[in-house]
Tab-separated table of N, CA, C and O in Angstrom:
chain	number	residue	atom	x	y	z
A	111	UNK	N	19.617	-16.171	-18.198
A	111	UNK	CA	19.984	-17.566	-18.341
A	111	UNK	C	20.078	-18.173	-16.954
A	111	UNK	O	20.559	-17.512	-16.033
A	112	UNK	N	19.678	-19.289	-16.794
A	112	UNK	CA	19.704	-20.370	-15.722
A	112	UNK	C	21.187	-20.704	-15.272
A	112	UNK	O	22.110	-20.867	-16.068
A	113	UNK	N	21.297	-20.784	-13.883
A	113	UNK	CA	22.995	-21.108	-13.805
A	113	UNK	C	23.742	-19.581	-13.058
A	113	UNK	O	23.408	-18.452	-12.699
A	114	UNK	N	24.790	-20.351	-13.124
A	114	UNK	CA	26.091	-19.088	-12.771
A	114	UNK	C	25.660	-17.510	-13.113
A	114	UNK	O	26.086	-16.590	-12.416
A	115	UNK	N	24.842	-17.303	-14.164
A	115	UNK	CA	24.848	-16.149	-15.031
A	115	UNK	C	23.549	-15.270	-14.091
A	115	UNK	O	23.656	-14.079	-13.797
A	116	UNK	N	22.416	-16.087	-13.736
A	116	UNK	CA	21.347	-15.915	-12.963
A	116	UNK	C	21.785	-15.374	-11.343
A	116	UNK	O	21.346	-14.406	-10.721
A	117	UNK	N	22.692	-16.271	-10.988
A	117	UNK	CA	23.104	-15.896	-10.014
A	117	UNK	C	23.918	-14.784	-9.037
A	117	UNK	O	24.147	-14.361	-7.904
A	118	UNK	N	24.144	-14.695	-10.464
A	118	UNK	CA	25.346	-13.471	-10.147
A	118	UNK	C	24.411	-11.673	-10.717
A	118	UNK	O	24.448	-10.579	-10.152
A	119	UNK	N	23.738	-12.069	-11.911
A	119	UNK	CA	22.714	-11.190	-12.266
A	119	UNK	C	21.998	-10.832	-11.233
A	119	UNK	O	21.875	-9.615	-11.100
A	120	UNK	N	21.141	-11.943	-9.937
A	120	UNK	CA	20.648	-11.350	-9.183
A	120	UNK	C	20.749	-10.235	-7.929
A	120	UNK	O	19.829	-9.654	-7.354
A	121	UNK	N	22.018	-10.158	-7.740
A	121	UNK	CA	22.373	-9.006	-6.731
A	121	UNK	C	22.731	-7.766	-7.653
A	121	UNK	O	23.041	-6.732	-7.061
A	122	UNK	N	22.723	-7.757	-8.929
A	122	UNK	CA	22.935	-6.578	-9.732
A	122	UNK	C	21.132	-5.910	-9.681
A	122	UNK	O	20.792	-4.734	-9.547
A	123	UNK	N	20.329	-7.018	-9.826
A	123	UNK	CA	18.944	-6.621	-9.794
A	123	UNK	C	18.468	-5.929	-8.617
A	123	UNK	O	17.855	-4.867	-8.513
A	124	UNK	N	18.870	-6.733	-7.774
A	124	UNK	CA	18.393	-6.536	-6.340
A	124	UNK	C	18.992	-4.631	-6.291
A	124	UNK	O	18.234	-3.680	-6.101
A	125	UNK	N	20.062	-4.566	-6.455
A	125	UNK	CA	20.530	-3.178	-6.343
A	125	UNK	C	19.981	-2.127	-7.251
A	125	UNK	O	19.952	-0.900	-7.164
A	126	UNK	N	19.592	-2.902	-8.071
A	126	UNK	CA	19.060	-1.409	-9.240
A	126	UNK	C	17.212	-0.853	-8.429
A	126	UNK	O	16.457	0.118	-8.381
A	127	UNK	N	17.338	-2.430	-7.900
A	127	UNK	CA	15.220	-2.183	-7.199
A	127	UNK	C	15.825	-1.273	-6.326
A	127	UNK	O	15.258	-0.187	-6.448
A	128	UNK	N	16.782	-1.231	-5.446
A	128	UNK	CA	17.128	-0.483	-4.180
A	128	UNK	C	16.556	0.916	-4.508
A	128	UNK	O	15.697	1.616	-3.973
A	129	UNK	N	17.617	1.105	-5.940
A	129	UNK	CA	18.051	2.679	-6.213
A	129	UNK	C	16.823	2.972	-7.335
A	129	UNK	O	17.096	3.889	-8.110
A	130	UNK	N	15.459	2.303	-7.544
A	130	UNK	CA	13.833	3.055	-7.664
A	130	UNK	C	14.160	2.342	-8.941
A	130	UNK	O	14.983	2.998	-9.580
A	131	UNK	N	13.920	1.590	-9.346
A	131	UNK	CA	13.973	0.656	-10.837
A	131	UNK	C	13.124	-0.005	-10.804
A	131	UNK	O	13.264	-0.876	-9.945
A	132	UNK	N	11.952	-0.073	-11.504
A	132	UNK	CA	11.604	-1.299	-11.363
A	132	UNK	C	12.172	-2.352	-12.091
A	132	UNK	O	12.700	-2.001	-13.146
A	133	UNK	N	12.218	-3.752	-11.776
A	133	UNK	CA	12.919	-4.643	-12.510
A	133	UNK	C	11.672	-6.025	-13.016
A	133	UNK	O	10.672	-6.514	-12.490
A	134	UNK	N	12.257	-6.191	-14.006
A	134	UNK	CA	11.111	-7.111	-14.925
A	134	UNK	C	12.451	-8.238	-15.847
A	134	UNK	O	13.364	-8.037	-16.648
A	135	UNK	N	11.660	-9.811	-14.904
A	135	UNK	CA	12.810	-10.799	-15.479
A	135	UNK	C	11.836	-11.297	-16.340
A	135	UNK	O	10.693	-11.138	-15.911
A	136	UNK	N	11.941	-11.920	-17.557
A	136	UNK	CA	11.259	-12.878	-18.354
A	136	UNK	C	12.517	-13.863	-17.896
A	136	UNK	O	13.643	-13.487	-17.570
A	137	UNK	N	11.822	-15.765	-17.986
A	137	UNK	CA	12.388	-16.719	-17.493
A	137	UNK	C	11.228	-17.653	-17.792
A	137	UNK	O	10.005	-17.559	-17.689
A	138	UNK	N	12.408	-18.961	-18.364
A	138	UNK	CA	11.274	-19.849	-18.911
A	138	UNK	C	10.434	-20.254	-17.636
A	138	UNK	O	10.863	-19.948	-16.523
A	139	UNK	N	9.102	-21.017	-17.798
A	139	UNK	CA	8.574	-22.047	-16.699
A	139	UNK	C	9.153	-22.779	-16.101
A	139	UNK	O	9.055	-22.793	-14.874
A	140	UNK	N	10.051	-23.739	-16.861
A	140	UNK	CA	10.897	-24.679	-15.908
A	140	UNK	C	12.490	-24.033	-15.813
A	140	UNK	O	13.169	-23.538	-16.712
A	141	UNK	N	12.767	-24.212	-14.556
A	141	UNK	CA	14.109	-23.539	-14.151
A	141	UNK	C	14.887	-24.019	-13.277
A	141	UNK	O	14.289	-24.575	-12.356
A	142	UNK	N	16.268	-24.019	-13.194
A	142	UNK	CA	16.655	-24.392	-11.712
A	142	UNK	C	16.634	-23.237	-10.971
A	142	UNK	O	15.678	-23.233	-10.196
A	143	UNK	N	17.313	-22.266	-10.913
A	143	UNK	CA	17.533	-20.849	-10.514
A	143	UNK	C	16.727	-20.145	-10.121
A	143	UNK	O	16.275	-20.077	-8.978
A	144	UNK	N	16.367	-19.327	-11.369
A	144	UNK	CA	15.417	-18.135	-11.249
A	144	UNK	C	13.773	-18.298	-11.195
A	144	UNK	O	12.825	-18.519	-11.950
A	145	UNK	N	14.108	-18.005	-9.586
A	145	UNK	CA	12.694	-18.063	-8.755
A	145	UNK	C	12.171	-16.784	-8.380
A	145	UNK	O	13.080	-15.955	-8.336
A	146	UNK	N	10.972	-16.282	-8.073
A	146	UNK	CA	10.030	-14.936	-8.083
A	146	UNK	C	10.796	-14.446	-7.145
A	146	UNK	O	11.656	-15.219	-6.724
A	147	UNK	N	10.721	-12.710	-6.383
A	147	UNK	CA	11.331	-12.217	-5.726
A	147	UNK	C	10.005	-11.332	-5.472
A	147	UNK	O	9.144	-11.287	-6.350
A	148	UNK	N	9.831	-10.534	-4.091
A	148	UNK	CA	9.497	-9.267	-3.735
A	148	UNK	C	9.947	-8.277	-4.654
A	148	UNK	O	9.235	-7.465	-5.245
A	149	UNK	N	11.507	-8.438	-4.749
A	149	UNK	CA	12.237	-7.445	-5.713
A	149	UNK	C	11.894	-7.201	-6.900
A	149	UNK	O	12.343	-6.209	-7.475
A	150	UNK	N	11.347	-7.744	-7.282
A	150	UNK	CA	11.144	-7.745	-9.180
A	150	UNK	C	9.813	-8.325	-9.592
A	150	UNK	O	9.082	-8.882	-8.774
A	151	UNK	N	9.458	-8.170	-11.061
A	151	UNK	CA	8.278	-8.592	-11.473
A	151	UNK	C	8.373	-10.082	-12.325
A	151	UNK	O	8.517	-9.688	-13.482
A	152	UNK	N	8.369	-11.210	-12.358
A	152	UNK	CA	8.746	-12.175	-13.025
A	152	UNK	C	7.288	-12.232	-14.089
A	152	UNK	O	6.078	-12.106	-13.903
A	153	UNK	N	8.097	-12.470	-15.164
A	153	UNK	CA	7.523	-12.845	-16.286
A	153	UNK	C	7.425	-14.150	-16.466
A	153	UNK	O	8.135	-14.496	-15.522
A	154	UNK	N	7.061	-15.217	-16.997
A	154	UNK	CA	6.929	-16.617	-17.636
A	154	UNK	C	6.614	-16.812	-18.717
A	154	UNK	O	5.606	-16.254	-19.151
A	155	UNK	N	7.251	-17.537	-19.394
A	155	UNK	CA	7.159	-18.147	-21.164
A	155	UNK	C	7.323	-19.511	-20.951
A	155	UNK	O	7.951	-20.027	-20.027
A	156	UNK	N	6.568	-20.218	-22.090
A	156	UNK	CA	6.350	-21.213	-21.941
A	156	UNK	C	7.919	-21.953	-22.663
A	156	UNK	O	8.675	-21.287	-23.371
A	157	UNK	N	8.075	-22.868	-22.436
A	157	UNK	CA	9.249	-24.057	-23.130
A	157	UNK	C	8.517	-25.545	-23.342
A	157	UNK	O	7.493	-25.950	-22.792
A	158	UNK	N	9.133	-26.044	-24.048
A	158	UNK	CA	8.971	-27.770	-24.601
A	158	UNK	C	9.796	-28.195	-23.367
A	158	UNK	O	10.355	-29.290	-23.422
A	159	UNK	N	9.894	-27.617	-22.524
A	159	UNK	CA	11.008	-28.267	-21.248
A	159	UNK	C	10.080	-28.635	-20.130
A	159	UNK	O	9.221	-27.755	-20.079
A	160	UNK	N	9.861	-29.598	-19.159
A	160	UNK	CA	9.399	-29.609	-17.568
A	160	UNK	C	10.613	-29.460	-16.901
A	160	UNK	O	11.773	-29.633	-17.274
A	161	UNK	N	10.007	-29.021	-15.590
A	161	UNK	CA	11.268	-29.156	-14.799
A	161	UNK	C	11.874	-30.557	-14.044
A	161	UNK	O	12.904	-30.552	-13.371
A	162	UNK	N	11.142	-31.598	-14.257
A	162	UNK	CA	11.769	-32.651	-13.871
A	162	UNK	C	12.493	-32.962	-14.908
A	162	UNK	O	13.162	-33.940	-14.575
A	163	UNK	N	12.821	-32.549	-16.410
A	163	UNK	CA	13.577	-32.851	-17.532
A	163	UNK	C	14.813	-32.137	-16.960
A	163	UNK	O	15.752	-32.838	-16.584
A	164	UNK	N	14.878	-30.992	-16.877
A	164	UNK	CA	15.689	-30.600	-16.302
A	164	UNK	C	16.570	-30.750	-15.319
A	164	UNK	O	17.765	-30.488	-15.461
A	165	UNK	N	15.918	-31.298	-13.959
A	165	UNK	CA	16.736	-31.956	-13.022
A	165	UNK	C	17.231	-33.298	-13.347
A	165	UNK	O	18.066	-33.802	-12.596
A	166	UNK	N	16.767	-34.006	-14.490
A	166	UNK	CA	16.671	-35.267	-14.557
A	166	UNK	C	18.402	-34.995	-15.431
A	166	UNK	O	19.357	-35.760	-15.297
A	167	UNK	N	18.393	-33.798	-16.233
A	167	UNK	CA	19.835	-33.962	-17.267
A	167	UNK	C	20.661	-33.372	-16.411
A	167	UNK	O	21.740	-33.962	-16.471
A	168	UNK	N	20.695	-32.395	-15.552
A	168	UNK	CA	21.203	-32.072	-14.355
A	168	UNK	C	22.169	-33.253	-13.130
A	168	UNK	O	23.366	-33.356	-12.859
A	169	UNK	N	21.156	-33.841	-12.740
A	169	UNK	CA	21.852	-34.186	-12.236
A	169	UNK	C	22.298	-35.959	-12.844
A	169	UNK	O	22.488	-36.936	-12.119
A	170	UNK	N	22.349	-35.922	-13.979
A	170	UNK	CA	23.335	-37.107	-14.977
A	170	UNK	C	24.188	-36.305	-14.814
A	170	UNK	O	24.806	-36.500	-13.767
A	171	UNK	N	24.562	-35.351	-15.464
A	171	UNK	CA	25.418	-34.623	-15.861
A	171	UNK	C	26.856	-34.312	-14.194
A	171	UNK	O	28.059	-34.184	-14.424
A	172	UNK	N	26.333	-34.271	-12.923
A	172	UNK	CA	26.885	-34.080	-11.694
A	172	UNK	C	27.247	-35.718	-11.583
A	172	UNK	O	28.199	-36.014	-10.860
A	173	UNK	N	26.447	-36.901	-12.344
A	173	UNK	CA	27.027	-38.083	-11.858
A	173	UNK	C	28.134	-38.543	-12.468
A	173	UNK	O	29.103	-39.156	-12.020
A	174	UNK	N	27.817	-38.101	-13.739
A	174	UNK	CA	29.194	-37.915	-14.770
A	174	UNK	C	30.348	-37.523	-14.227
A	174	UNK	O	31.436	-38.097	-14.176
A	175	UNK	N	30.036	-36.598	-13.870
A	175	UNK	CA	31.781	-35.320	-13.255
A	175	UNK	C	31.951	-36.805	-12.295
A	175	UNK	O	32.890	-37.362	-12.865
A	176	UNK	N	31.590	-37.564	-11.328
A	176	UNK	CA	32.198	-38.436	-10.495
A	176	UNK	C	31.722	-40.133	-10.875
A	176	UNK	O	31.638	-41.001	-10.006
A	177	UNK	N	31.550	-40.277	-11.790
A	177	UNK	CA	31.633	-41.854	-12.340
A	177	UNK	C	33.286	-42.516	-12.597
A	177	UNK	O	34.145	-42.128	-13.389
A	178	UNK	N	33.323	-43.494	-11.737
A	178	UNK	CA	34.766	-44.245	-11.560
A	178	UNK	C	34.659	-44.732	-13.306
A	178	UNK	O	34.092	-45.710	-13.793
A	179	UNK	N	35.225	-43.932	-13.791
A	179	UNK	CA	35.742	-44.675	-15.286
A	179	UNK	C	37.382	-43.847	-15.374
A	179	UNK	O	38.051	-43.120	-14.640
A	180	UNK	N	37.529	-44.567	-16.954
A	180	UNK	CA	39.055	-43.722	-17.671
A	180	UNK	C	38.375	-42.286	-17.934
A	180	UNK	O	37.216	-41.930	-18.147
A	181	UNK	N	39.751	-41.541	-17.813
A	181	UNK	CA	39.600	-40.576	-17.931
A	181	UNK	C	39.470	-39.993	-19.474
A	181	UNK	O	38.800	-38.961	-19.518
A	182	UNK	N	39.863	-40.346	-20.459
A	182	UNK	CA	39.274	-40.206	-22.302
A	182	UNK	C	37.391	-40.930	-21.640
A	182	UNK	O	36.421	-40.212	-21.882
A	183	UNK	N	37.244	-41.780	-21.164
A	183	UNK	CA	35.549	-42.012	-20.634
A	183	UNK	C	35.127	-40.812	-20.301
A	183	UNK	O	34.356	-40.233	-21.067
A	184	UNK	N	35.479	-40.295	-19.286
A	184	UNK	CA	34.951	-39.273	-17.787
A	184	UNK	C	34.622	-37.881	-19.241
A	184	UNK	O	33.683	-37.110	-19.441
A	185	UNK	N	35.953	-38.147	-19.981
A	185	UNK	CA	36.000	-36.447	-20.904
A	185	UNK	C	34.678	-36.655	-21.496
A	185	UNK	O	33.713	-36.001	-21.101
A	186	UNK	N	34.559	-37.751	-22.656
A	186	UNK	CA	33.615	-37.532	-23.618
A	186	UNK	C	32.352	-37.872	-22.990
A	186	UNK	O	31.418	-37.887	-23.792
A	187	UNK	N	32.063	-38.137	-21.840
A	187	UNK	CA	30.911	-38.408	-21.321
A	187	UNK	C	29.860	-36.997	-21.159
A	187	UNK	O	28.722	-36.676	-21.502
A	188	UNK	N	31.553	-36.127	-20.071
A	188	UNK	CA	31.037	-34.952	-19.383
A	188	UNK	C	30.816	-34.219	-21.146
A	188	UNK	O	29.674	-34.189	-21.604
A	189	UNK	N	31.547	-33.886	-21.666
A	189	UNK	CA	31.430	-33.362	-23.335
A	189	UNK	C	30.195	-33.376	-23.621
A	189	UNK	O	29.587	-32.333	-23.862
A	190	UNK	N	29.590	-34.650	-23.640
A	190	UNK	CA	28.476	-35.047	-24.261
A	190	UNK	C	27.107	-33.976	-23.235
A	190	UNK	O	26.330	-33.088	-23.589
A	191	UNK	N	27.355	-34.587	-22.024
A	191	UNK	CA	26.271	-33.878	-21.220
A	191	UNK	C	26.631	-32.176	-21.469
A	191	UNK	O	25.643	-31.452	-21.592
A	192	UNK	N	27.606	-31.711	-21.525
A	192	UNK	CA	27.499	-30.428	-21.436
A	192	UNK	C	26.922	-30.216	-23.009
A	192	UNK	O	26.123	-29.324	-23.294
A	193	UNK	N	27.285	-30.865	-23.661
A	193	UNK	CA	26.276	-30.399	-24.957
A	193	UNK	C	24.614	-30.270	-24.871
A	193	UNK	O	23.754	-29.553	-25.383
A	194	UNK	N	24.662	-31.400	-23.910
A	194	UNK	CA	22.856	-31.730	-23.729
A	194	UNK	C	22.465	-30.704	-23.025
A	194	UNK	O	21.317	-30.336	-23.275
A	195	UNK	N	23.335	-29.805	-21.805
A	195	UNK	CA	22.869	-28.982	-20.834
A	195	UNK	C	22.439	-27.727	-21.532
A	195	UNK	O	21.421	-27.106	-21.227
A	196	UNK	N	23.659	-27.231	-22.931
A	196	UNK	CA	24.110	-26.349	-23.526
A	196	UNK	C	22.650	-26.556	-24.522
A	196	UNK	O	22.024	-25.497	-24.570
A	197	UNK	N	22.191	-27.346	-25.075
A	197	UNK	CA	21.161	-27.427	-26.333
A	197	UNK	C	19.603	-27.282	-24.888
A	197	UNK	O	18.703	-26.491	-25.172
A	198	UNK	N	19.500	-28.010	-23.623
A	198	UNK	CA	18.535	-27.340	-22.591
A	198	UNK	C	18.801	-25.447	-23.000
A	198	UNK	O	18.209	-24.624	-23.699
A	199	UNK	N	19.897	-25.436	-22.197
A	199	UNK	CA	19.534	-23.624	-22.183
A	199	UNK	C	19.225	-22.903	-23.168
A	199	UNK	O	18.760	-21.786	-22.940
A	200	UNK	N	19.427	-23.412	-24.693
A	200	UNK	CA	18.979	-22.907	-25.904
A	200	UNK	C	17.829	-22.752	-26.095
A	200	UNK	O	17.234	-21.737	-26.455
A	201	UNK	N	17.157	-24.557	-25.676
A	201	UNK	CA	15.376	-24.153	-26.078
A	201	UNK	C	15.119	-23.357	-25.058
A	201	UNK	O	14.265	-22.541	-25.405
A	202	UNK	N	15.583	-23.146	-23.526
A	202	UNK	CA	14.780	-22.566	-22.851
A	202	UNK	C	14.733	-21.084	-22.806
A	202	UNK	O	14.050	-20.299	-22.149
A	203	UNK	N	15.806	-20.908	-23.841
A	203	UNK	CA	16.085	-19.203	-24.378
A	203	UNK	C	14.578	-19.062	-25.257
A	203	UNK	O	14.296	-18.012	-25.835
């Protein structure tokens, strides 16, 4: 998965290539994160996603967290986008 989860996955990878593994990521086409490595073999699958869709709900979603509104606003706004981010990482599963 794209995000926090990718990130933290990758130094677990990186260590298993160390110790004679080979490592093999499947990862959709469009991504923020997970980009090719020396370390590993990247796979690609296709998604109904581009990656400018992606940056485009991305970063709404970062303008949200700091838009001068009420705060019952700020909640159901960010709510809303994290649903939209949350239904992104689904199709791109």
């Amino acid at each position: 998965v794209d995000g926090s989860h990718w990130l933290s996955m990758r130094e677990v990878l990186d260590v298993l290539r160390q110790r004679g593994h080979e490592v093999v990521v499947v990862a959709p086409e469009a991504t923020l994160h997970i980009k090719p490595s020396p370390n590993l073999v990247m796979k690609k699958h296709w998604v109904p996603l581009s990656q400018e869709e992606i940056l485009k709900e991305f970063h709404e979603f970062l303008y949200t967290l700091f838009e001068e509104v009420s705060f019952p606003e700020r909640f159901l706004k960010t709510y809303e986008r994290m649903k939209r981010l949350g239904n992104l990482s689904v199709t791109a599963c």
